[in-house]
Amino acid sequence: MRRSIATVCISGTLEEKLESIARARFDAVEIFENDLIASRLSPREIRQRCADLGLGIDLYQPFRDMDGVDEARFRRNLDRAQRKFDLMVELGAPMLLVCSNVQPDMICDDELLASQLHAMAEKAAERGLRVAYEALAWGHHVNRYLHSWEIVKKADHPHLGLCLDSFHILSRGDDPAGIETIPADKLFFLQLADAPMLAMDVLQWSRHFRCFPGQGTFDLARFVEHVLMAGYPGPLSLEVFNDVFRAAPNRRTTLDAHESLLFLEEQVRQRIAARAVADPAAAQLAERIELFNPPAPPTLKGVSFIEFAVDAASGHVLARALEGLGFDRLGAHRSKDVTLYQQGEVRLILNQEPGSFAADFFQRRGPSICALGLATDDGQRAVNRGVAFQLPRYAGRVGPNETIIPALRAVDDSVIYFVSQALEERGFLESDFVIEAGRQGHSRAGIRQVDHLAHAYPLEQFDTGVLFNRVVLGLAPQPSLELADPHGLVRSCAMVNDDQSLRIALNVSQSRTTATGRTAETLQGGGIHHIALACDDIFACATRVRAGGIALLPVPDNYYDDLAARLDLEPGLVERMRQFGVLYDENADGAFFHFYVRSFVGSFFFEIVQRVGRYAGFGAANAAVRMTAQSAQ
Amino acid sequence: MRRSIATVCISGTLEEKLESIARARFDAVEIFENDLIASRLSPREIRQRCADLGLGIDLYQPFRDMDGVDEARFRRNLDRAQRKFDLMVELGAPMLLVCSNVQPDMICDDELLASQLHAMAEKAAERGLRVAYEALAWGHHVNRYLHSWEIVKKADHPHLGLCLDSFHILSRGDDPAGIETIPADKLFFLQLADAPMLAMDVLQWSRHFRCFPGQGTFDLARFVEHVLMAGYPGPLSLEVFNDVFRAAPNRRTTLDAHESLLFLEEQVRQRIAARAVADPAAAQLAERIELFNPPAPPTLKGVSFIEFAVDAASGHVLARALEGLGFDRLGAHRSKDVTLYQQGEVRLILNQEPGSFAADFFQRRGPSICALGLATDDGQRAVNRGVAFQLPRYAGRVGPNETIIPALRAVDDSVIYFVSQALEERGFLESDFVIEAGRQGHSRAGIRQVDHLAHAYPLEQFDTGVLFNRVVLGLAPQPSLELADPHGLVRSCAMVNDDQSLRIALNVSQSRTTATGRTAETLQGGGIHHIALACDDIFACATRVRAGGIALLPVPDNYYDDLAARLDLEPGLVERMRQFGVLYDENADGAFFHFYVRSFVGSFFFEIVQRVGRYAGFGAANAAVRMTAQSAQ
């Protein structure tokens, strides 16, 4: 498929936008009129710039309030259109987007609309241009795609067709299946945007909260399936209005945009392939069309290891904290200043090797988590998938006979290693580390495995993170929650894999004074700041950890009084929780016990959890109490 | 009136909140349950803390999903309520807020609701407590205040009454006049919040976008008039959920909250006084009730002078720019290193006096506008009004025989001088400055007066600024506009006085990379960054300014081509605009010409405008082009 994007999606001047779009490997652009008007480049120079960058210009947009007007105004509109057609000829843009009229005083007469659009198309045809008519979701008279098709059919001009926009159609709850009833030669253009489900005025929703496919909740794969089945021959083009993207550096946004289109193509390909089994037309389409076909997503099996970037001082403090938490110091790396700690299946690596990737990471962000090892079926395939989506491969220095683990550089600049089952069975860490005798990673505090991780994002990288986790790791986003830090709200979106062995909570805060906001700022691009470890007996674990000299986060008495008022709990259980500062949540699926300890270095901290039954949440009900207690530290 | 505020309105821990609330001189608080639960203080300690701070505790809130439940759940709810009553006795809170049930599975039977609330009130009565029932706007069954009154009437218990919340009533568009039909002894509590008009889900609107009275668009004065006329004897209490306030430092927010209540009282007092003329009940109320009665707002007559904090280097650059703009150097201050420039009625002061307020301002913010002189009818009254609203008076060093001008310290830390007509007539500047012979402030470039000012605010101070300008200066906010900077959106709200002689645009951007966002950050609290000067002949002025060696902001050709396509303008006029980079806007009221020049110091710049007819806008249609051109500089 040809891949295109509207210049309005990203920040910067038109010149900067075009450069980023080309760099992200798009084939073409829609030129947004306001970008052109504000540009120092003439239309001819823009055309040349695009040609130099290898970008086609597929559309010039938008042209507003053309149709359903009185004769005098129509003549003025036609004059305005002709001036824009002249410009398009200079620009080399073959098609103009005309939005349905939004003026409340317009004349609501389909015959009139059709005849005016016909006249406009006639003028376009004289210059070899085409007009694509789009029903805005908030159009005064025409606001459904089937209505816009009625008008275009009535107008019946070969240079007039439809522009379909997924936002305008899906935000109204319209069924895109009807698109297949429209002749292919009348489907002139396709604009794609995703969006989160928001109960708000559709115009505000559209202008501020659109996002790229995969970042929201619209079923875009189904939408595009119908458009392609209808025979649409044009590009897949993104048109997204988003306050955050308007403000974020455009290079990352443009890469996300392209990644999102590739991901969408992959999903559409799968849908068409599934449909092809029983539908010959789909089978034909599957033969004919080229849709992106990357290596399959990894099957993840939880966290293999977590690597910290530290220096001598912070490494020492962290090591003492880990020992207090019941971790064994398993051994040191054969060739580097790196140590390995283990408890149950949890392996933590402290990297203070000078000149290494970790040292560089430490320089920029202080003590922090620089790498994550994920257990997977096929590490190489996982990396190949990431590379297919334009993520950079990572290759660190490796000593003789040391293990090479396939890895990607994540969008926050940390490294994600993909540890294959085979590598795990070969004892890949044992080949790199000298394991001290008698050290076995006994679970001294009963900690079994990583339960979940939390990642703090700066506002402008949150959607990037959602996309990365979804596309590259195959994680599914859960509904977003709002948590009340004493210094502002924190939005949290958990992303999990199929068997729940990998759970990552993505946290973001508009406030720079919440712990999340401060962490995202300190870490310059965010990072994992919170590691939750699972045990089977929360009180035994709390007892051992406290005996290990670790202070547990104190929880106010008022919390336990409220717990006793709200829930039907044994008084003895409430008292034990009070004694250790254990927090509690329950729902129809089960129960959740958790307590917190400080790491004493950087901004990350540990949580210890015990899940009972099939409880799948994260104790969000306790977040305000926990964050208040943490802010007091 | 007793003035109260819910602890949920502001940021911080409960202890920090109480301290700020007391410092802002509130009489009492509503304790928000989550604040108590997360607090290390026991209810008894909170009670003591409030007593020490001189704060009453008027309400404990909220209690949810009490009513319309089956018998088993009702027994559990009653048990939960009794535990909360025990807590309230310890806390010394006399009243519990019960919100109408929001659960979709509740039993929608008014008789049942009434009997359950009756039973709850009976339990409250045993402890001498009262229950206030509130209809949430999104309550499942009860979501209108008159419905909640029906239930309370049915329940008929002396310890059960109503809580009225302005948001829940006005967001639904309900008429508050009906409140006067409710007996005074059933009006237990009054919660106040303002809000901007937003077309969105009412729960989201309520939880994120409430604001203090005077910062939104609800007619709260009319609302409170009806409540007081009904005989409500309790406190005016603020309950505001606002994402920005949750994140902002609580001291300023609490001062704003108190200021907003005082302002509301002033408006209510005026309404009741007006009604008293024909309504004996209102006359009685006016006699009986004490409502805040500050000095009247100033009658402003435009800008008297603008003072810049500079050092020698930036002062030199700015002086050259002013001369290029056609200003005369009128003279130097008698005792300080301060110079005065004038053109038409525009007076600009460059202050580089060591050790002065301006020097301190310069230290912290670089070259910037440190003071504004406003022409007014009575400067002393204006300052007295500000002081009545708890704004700090400002008194700078004054040399012998120099003029003392009444002044306030504004919330951004700059100074606002109020220059009385009498002072102006006495030639107050001439007494402080040695005017050089022959310097008369000739309007060499035809600049006549200040047209408007623009003030960049950090996000968390925007509502503070709106309130200050409305309350202290008596300016009225115009509808907000959104402007597209190439690096993010800018929201702009113009505030103007009655005769339009003072217009200030308040600008704010969530993005830190827009010019507005960067300016607000550089100026550490924002400030005036843009001065628009009025002339009567834009082309004559542009010609002179350019001849003065000042570079005008270049505007792209594409802008003029679009202008010609959109509007029916003489081609010659468009060509002249193109020649000078003059931008153009028109509407039914008139037309607007404007061009921009850089100041070359700090982040402020000048705009020169010409208004034709009764055009009252600011050329917002051109903002994107202008901001793109500025960002390229």
mmCIF file of C-alpha atoms in Angstrom, chain B residues 37-313:
data_model
loop_
_atom_site.group_PDB
_atom_site.id
_atom_site.type_symbol
_atom_site.label_atom_id
_atom_site.label_comp_id
_atom_site.label_asym_id
_atom_site.label_seq_id
_atom_site.Cartn_x
_atom_site.Cartn_y
_atom_site.Cartn_z
ATOM 1 C CA ILE B 37 -7.818 8.185 54.962
ATOM 2 C CA ALA B 38 -4.412 9.053 53.536
ATOM 3 C CA SER B 39 -3.459 11.215 56.523
ATOM 4 C CA ARG B 40 -1.085 10.160 59.258
ATOM 5 C CA LEU B 41 -3.153 12.202 61.696
ATOM 6 C CA SER B 42 -5.958 10.473 63.601
ATOM 7 C CA PRO B 43 -9.418 12.068 63.447
ATOM 8 C CA ARG B 44 -8.826 13.432 66.933
ATOM 9 C CA GLU B 45 -5.511 14.949 65.891
ATOM 10 C CA ILE B 46 -7.108 16.493 62.808
ATOM 11 C CA ARG B 47 -9.774 18.015 65.013
ATOM 12 C CA GLN B 48 -7.072 19.483 67.239
ATOM 13 C CA ARG B 49 -5.061 20.727 64.262
ATOM 14 C CA CYS B 50 -8.119 22.523 62.897
ATOM 15 C CA ALA B 51 -8.872 24.004 66.294
ATOM 16 C CA ASP B 52 -5.296 25.250 66.565
ATOM 17 C CA LEU B 53 -5.613 26.835 63.136
ATOM 18 C CA GLY B 54 -8.963 28.414 63.959
ATOM 19 C CA LEU B 55 -10.795 26.308 61.401
ATOM 20 C CA GLY B 56 -14.194 24.758 61.970
ATOM 21 C CA ILE B 57 -15.050 21.395 60.427
ATOM 22 C CA ASP B 58 -18.436 21.829 58.788
ATOM 23 C CA LEU B 59 -18.838 18.638 56.810
ATOM 24 C CA TYR B 60 -17.409 15.158 56.300
ATOM 25 C CA GLN B 61 -17.832 13.896 52.746
ATOM 26 C CA PRO B 62 -18.802 11.951 50.727
ATOM 27 C CA PHE B 63 -20.804 8.854 51.642
ATOM 28 C CA ARG B 64 -21.769 6.968 48.498
ATOM 29 C CA ASP B 65 -24.411 4.554 47.233
ATOM 30 C CA MET B 66 -26.391 4.484 50.497
ATOM 31 C CA ASP B 67 -29.947 4.519 49.253
ATOM 32 C CA GLY B 68 -32.145 2.383 47.023
ATOM 33 C CA VAL B 69 -30.482 -0.902 47.936
ATOM 34 C CA ASP B 70 -31.824 -4.249 49.089
ATOM 35 C CA GLU B 71 -32.254 -5.101 52.741
ATOM 36 C CA ALA B 72 -28.976 -7.025 53.155
ATOM 37 C CA ARG B 73 -26.916 -4.301 51.543
ATOM 38 C CA PHE B 74 -28.778 -1.629 53.465
ATOM 39 C CA ARG B 75 -27.788 -3.291 56.738
ATOM 40 C CA ARG B 76 -24.153 -3.280 55.606
ATOM 41 C CA ASN B 77 -24.472 0.344 54.500
ATOM 42 C CA LEU B 78 -25.924 1.289 57.862
ATOM 43 C CA ASP B 79 -23.056 -0.470 59.593
ATOM 44 C CA ARG B 80 -20.592 1.411 57.392
ATOM 45 C CA ALA B 81 -22.412 4.668 58.172
ATOM 46 C CA GLN B 82 -22.242 4.028 61.911
ATOM 47 C CA ARG B 83 -18.496 3.538 61.727
ATOM 48 C CA LYS B 84 -18.263 6.838 59.878
ATOM 49 C CA PHE B 85 -20.495 8.499 62.491
ATOM 50 C CA ASP B 86 -18.107 7.265 65.189
ATOM 51 C CA LEU B 87 -15.252 8.793 63.240
ATOM 52 C CA MET B 88 -17.155 12.078 62.817
ATOM 53 C CA VAL B 89 -17.716 12.304 66.554
ATOM 54 C CA GLU B 90 -13.953 11.996 67.047
ATOM 55 C CA LEU B 91 -13.332 14.463 64.236
ATOM 56 C CA GLY B 92 -15.913 16.915 65.527
ATOM 57 C CA ALA B 93 -17.674 17.057 62.155
ATOM 58 C CA PRO B 94 -21.406 17.697 62.655
ATOM 59 C CA MET B 95 -22.677 16.718 59.226
ATOM 60 C CA LEU B 96 -22.244 13.905 56.662
ATOM 61 C CA LEU B 97 -22.768 14.421 52.948
ATOM 62 C CA VAL B 98 -24.653 11.535 51.292
ATOM 63 C CA CYS B 99 -24.568 11.509 47.487
ATOM 64 C CA SER B 100 -27.446 10.027 45.515
ATOM 65 C CA ASN B 101 -26.761 6.475 44.378
ATOM 66 C CA VAL B 102 -25.073 6.090 40.967
ATOM 67 C CA GLN B 103 -25.229 2.294 40.654
ATOM 68 C CA PRO B 104 -27.249 1.142 37.643
ATOM 69 C CA ASP B 105 -28.612 -1.833 39.632
ATOM 70 C CA MET B 106 -30.132 0.324 42.382
ATOM 71 C CA ILE B 107 -33.841 0.089 43.236
ATOM 72 C CA CYS B 108 -35.584 3.182 41.859
ATOM 73 C CA ASP B 109 -38.305 3.541 44.465
ATOM 74 C CA ASP B 110 -38.713 6.908 46.168
ATOM 75 C CA GLU B 111 -40.504 5.379 49.168
ATOM 76 C CA LEU B 112 -37.652 2.972 49.758
ATOM 77 C CA LEU B 113 -35.041 5.727 49.385
ATOM 78 C CA ALA B 114 -36.908 7.925 51.839
ATOM 79 C CA SER B 115 -37.275 5.170 54.429
ATOM 80 C CA GLN B 116 -33.601 4.208 54.171
ATOM 81 C CA LEU B 117 -32.463 7.818 54.528
ATOM 82 C CA HIS B 118 -34.841 8.176 57.455
ATOM 83 C CA ALA B 119 -33.257 5.174 59.169
ATOM 84 C CA MET B 120 -29.798 6.597 58.534
ATOM 85 C CA ALA B 121 -30.796 10.014 59.898
ATOM 86 C CA GLU B 122 -32.137 8.298 63.012
ATOM 87 C CA LYS B 123 -28.720 6.744 63.626
ATOM 88 C CA ALA B 124 -27.050 10.104 63.016
ATOM 89 C CA ALA B 125 -29.435 11.768 65.464
ATOM 90 C CA GLU B 126 -28.385 9.343 68.176
ATOM 91 C CA ARG B 127 -24.950 10.937 68.010
ATOM 92 C CA GLY B 128 -26.199 14.454 67.474
ATOM 93 C CA LEU B 129 -25.106 14.423 63.810
ATOM 94 C CA ARG B 130 -26.952 15.495 60.666
ATOM 95 C CA VAL B 131 -27.140 14.038 57.159
ATOM 96 C CA ALA B 132 -27.198 16.204 54.017
ATOM 97 C CA TYR B 133 -28.500 14.439 50.895
ATOM 98 C CA GLU B 134 -27.207 15.628 47.536
ATOM 99 C CA ALA B 135 -28.466 14.841 44.024
ATOM 100 C CA LEU B 136 -25.413 14.154 41.864
ATOM 101 C CA ALA B 137 -25.910 15.313 38.280
ATOM 102 C CA TRP B 138 -25.134 11.738 37.195
ATOM 103 C CA GLY B 139 -27.093 10.001 39.984
ATOM 104 C CA HIS B 140 -28.834 6.954 38.552
ATOM 105 C CA HIS B 141 -32.315 7.765 39.856
ATOM 106 C CA VAL B 142 -32.002 11.025 41.785
ATOM 107 C CA ASN B 143 -30.121 13.647 39.777
ATOM 108 C CA ARG B 144 -32.224 16.831 40.088
ATOM 109 C CA TYR B 145 -32.340 18.931 43.229
ATOM 110 C CA LEU B 146 -36.122 19.039 43.293
ATOM 111 C CA HIS B 147 -36.175 15.237 43.230
ATOM 112 C CA SER B 148 -33.760 15.072 46.173
ATOM 113 C CA TRP B 149 -36.075 17.501 47.963
ATOM 114 C CA GLU B 150 -39.046 15.169 47.298
ATOM 115 C CA ILE B 151 -37.135 12.312 48.921
ATOM 116 C CA VAL B 152 -36.044 14.380 51.917
ATOM 117 C CA LYS B 153 -39.604 15.673 52.382
ATOM 118 C CA LYS B 154 -40.906 12.099 52.318
ATOM 119 C CA ALA B 155 -38.239 10.905 54.737
ATOM 120 C CA ASP B 156 -39.261 13.706 57.087
ATOM 121 C CA HIS B 157 -36.550 13.504 59.718
ATOM 122 C CA PRO B 158 -35.171 16.576 61.493
ATOM 123 C CA HIS B 159 -31.603 15.278 61.104
ATOM 124 C CA LEU B 160 -31.985 14.847 57.349
ATOM 125 C CA GLY B 161 -31.770 17.779 54.948
ATOM 126 C CA LEU B 162 -30.414 18.799 51.565
ATOM 127 C CA CYS B 163 -26.993 19.634 50.273
ATOM 128 C CA LEU B 164 -27.211 21.902 47.226
ATOM 129 C CA ASP B 165 -24.252 21.961 44.861
ATOM 130 C CA SER B 166 -24.158 24.661 42.204
ATOM 131 C CA PHE B 167 -22.347 22.418 39.737
ATOM 132 C CA HIS B 168 -24.857 19.572 39.917
ATOM 133 C CA ILE B 169 -27.739 22.002 39.487
ATOM 134 C CA LEU B 170 -26.384 24.423 36.867
ATOM 135 C CA SER B 171 -24.607 21.775 34.757
ATOM 136 C CA ARG B 172 -28.036 20.180 34.200
ATOM 137 C CA GLY B 173 -29.484 23.546 33.235
ATOM 138 C CA ASP B 174 -31.926 23.447 36.172
ATOM 139 C CA ASP B 175 -33.442 26.727 37.314
ATOM 140 C CA PRO B 176 -32.195 27.581 40.807
ATOM 141 C CA ALA B 177 -35.265 29.790 41.414
ATOM 142 C CA GLY B 178 -37.048 26.685 42.692
ATOM 143 C CA ILE B 179 -34.705 26.615 45.692
ATOM 144 C CA GLU B 180 -36.788 29.377 47.221
ATOM 145 C CA THR B 181 -39.673 26.906 47.585
ATOM 146 C CA ILE B 182 -37.653 24.717 49.976
ATOM 147 C CA PRO B 183 -37.977 25.415 53.726
ATOM 148 C CA ALA B 184 -34.860 26.995 55.191
ATOM 149 C CA ASP B 185 -34.531 24.354 57.905
ATOM 150 C CA LYS B 186 -34.115 21.698 55.218
ATOM 151 C CA LEU B 187 -31.254 23.498 53.479
ATOM 152 C CA PHE B 188 -28.391 21.913 55.380
ATOM 153 C CA PHE B 189 -25.400 22.722 53.194
ATOM 154 C CA LEU B 190 -24.328 24.660 50.118
ATOM 155 C CA GLN B 191 -21.420 23.697 47.885
ATOM 156 C CA LEU B 192 -20.218 26.130 45.256
ATOM 157 C CA ALA B 193 -18.265 25.611 42.083
ATOM 158 C CA ASP B 194 -18.086 27.453 38.802
ATOM 159 C CA ALA B 195 -17.173 25.827 35.478
ATOM 160 C CA PRO B 196 -16.486 26.733 31.875
ATOM 161 C CA MET B 197 -19.240 25.666 29.464
ATOM 162 C CA LEU B 198 -18.082 22.362 27.992
ATOM 163 C CA ALA B 199 -20.032 19.949 25.815
ATOM 164 C CA MET B 200 -18.877 16.752 27.463
ATOM 165 C CA ASP B 201 -19.936 13.958 29.785
ATOM 166 C CA VAL B 202 -21.082 15.690 32.972
ATOM 167 C CA LEU B 203 -19.103 13.410 35.293
ATOM 168 C CA GLN B 204 -15.815 14.133 33.490
ATOM 169 C CA TRP B 205 -16.708 17.818 33.362
ATOM 170 C CA SER B 206 -17.331 17.805 37.108
ATOM 171 C CA ARG B 207 -14.261 15.818 38.081
ATOM 172 C CA HIS B 208 -11.712 17.712 36.011
ATOM 173 C CA PHE B 209 -12.911 21.162 34.996
ATOM 174 C CA ARG B 210 -14.697 22.794 37.907
ATOM 175 C CA CYS B 211 -13.233 26.115 38.955
ATOM 176 C CA PHE B 212 -13.750 28.815 41.540
ATOM 177 C CA PRO B 213 -16.585 31.346 41.240
ATOM 178 C CA GLY B 214 -15.653 33.985 38.711
ATOM 179 C CA GLN B 215 -13.288 31.726 36.769
ATOM 180 C CA GLY B 216 -16.076 30.053 34.755
ATOM 181 C CA THR B 217 -19.356 31.007 33.163
ATOM 182 C CA PHE B 218 -22.066 29.855 35.603
ATOM 183 C CA ASP B 219 -24.318 32.565 37.031
ATOM 184 C CA LEU B 220 -23.424 31.829 40.624
ATOM 185 C CA ALA B 221 -24.558 35.185 41.980
ATOM 186 C CA ARG B 222 -28.122 34.434 40.910
ATOM 187 C CA PHE B 223 -27.799 30.908 42.311
ATOM 188 C CA VAL B 224 -26.644 32.087 45.725
ATOM 189 C CA GLU B 225 -29.268 34.848 45.753
ATOM 190 C CA HIS B 226 -31.979 32.166 45.591
ATOM 191 C CA VAL B 227 -30.313 30.067 48.263
ATOM 192 C CA LEU B 228 -30.013 33.000 50.641
ATOM 193 C CA MET B 229 -33.539 34.205 49.902
ATOM 194 C CA ALA B 230 -34.716 30.716 50.854
ATOM 195 C CA GLY B 231 -33.232 31.415 54.277
ATOM 196 C CA TYR B 232 -30.189 29.138 54.105
ATOM 197 C CA PRO B 233 -28.233 29.833 57.275
ATOM 198 C CA GLY B 234 -25.036 27.856 56.661
ATOM 199 C CA PRO B 235 -21.624 28.548 55.159
ATOM 200 C CA LEU B 236 -20.704 29.290 51.555
ATOM 201 C CA SER B 237 -18.449 26.341 50.851
ATOM 202 C CA LEU B 238 -16.310 25.684 47.811
ATOM 203 C CA GLU B 239 -16.040 22.214 46.308
ATOM 204 C CA VAL B 240 -13.921 22.209 43.178
ATOM 205 C CA PHE B 241 -12.314 19.291 41.337
ATOM 206 C CA ASN B 242 -9.785 20.646 38.891
ATOM 207 C CA ASP B 243 -6.788 18.875 37.390
ATOM 208 C CA VAL B 244 -4.684 22.013 37.349
ATOM 209 C CA PHE B 245 -5.479 23.022 40.937
ATOM 210 C CA ARG B 246 -4.657 19.489 42.105
ATOM 211 C CA ALA B 247 -1.174 20.006 40.718
ATOM 212 C CA ALA B 248 -0.532 23.677 41.521
ATOM 213 C CA PRO B 249 1.135 24.852 44.750
ATOM 214 C CA ASN B 250 -1.735 25.066 47.218
ATOM 215 C CA ARG B 251 -0.983 28.443 48.735
ATOM 216 C CA ARG B 252 -1.921 30.469 45.669
ATOM 217 C CA THR B 253 -4.920 28.244 44.875
ATOM 218 C CA THR B 254 -6.302 28.727 48.367
ATOM 219 C CA LEU B 255 -5.907 32.496 48.144
ATOM 220 C CA ASP B 256 -7.720 32.432 44.803
ATOM 221 C CA ALA B 257 -10.469 30.345 46.352
ATOM 222 C CA HIS B 258 -11.007 32.857 49.123
ATOM 223 C CA GLU B 259 -10.829 35.795 46.730
ATOM 224 C CA SER B 260 -13.456 34.119 44.542
ATOM 225 C CA LEU B 261 -15.850 33.739 47.490
ATOM 226 C CA LEU B 262 -15.433 37.393 48.463
ATOM 227 C CA PHE B 263 -16.105 38.418 44.877
ATOM 228 C CA LEU B 264 -19.191 36.227 44.772
ATOM 229 C CA GLU B 265 -20.473 37.773 47.995
ATOM 230 C CA GLU B 266 -20.023 41.244 46.506
ATOM 231 C CA GLN B 267 -22.123 40.272 43.479
ATOM 232 C CA VAL B 268 -24.787 38.588 45.600
ATOM 233 C CA ARG B 269 -24.981 41.640 47.842
ATOM 234 C CA GLN B 270 -25.633 43.824 44.797
ATOM 235 C CA ARG B 271 -28.345 41.470 43.521
ATOM 236 C CA ILE B 272 -30.115 41.352 46.867
ATOM 237 C CA ALA B 273 -29.877 45.128 47.186
ATOM 238 C CA ALA B 274 -31.407 45.538 43.732
ATOM 239 C CA ARG B 275 -34.184 43.089 44.575
ATOM 240 C CA ALA B 276 -34.823 44.784 47.920
ATOM 241 C CA VAL B 277 -36.273 47.797 46.120
ATOM 242 C CA ALA B 278 -39.445 45.886 45.285
ATOM 243 C CA ASP B 279 -39.265 42.817 47.525
ATOM 244 C CA PRO B 280 -39.661 43.269 51.307
ATOM 245 C CA ALA B 281 -38.200 39.806 51.989
ATOM 246 C CA ALA B 282 -35.061 40.803 50.125
ATOM 247 C CA ALA B 283 -34.941 44.065 52.042
ATOM 248 C CA GLN B 284 -35.157 42.116 55.321
ATOM 249 C CA LEU B 285 -32.403 39.777 54.154
ATOM 250 C CA ALA B 286 -30.202 42.708 53.143
ATOM 251 C CA GLU B 287 -30.604 44.082 56.676
ATOM 252 C CA ARG B 288 -29.843 40.817 58.358
ATOM 253 C CA ILE B 289 -27.022 39.291 56.339
ATOM 254 C CA GLU B 290 -23.393 40.323 56.247
ATOM 255 C CA LEU B 291 -21.905 40.036 52.790
ATOM 256 C CA PHE B 292 -18.511 41.269 51.727
ATOM 257 C CA ASN B 293 -18.619 44.896 50.656
ATOM 258 C CA PRO B 294 -15.304 46.058 49.181
ATOM 259 C CA PRO B 295 -14.507 49.397 47.500
ATOM 260 C CA ALA B 296 -15.953 49.523 43.979
ATOM 261 C CA PRO B 297 -13.818 48.366 41.051
ATOM 262 C CA PRO B 298 -11.738 51.032 39.320
ATOM 263 C CA THR B 299 -12.978 52.830 36.240
ATOM 264 C CA LEU B 300 -9.994 52.280 33.987
ATOM 265 C CA LYS B 301 -8.953 54.626 31.200
ATOM 266 C CA GLY B 302 -6.287 52.656 29.393
ATOM 267 C CA VAL B 303 -2.577 52.268 29.940
ATOM 268 C CA SER B 304 -0.684 55.167 31.495
ATOM 269 C CA PHE B 305 2.794 53.679 31.199
ATOM 270 C CA ILE B 306 4.709 50.431 30.868
ATOM 271 C CA GLU B 307 7.951 49.861 32.758
ATOM 272 C CA PHE B 308 10.719 47.532 31.608
ATOM 273 C CA ALA B 309 13.344 45.967 33.861
ATOM 274 C CA VAL B 310 16.620 46.036 31.908
ATOM 275 C CA ASP B 311 20.337 46.120 32.434
ATOM 276 C CA ALA B 312 22.735 48.389 30.552
ATOM 277 C CA ALA B 313 23.122 46.059 27.566
#
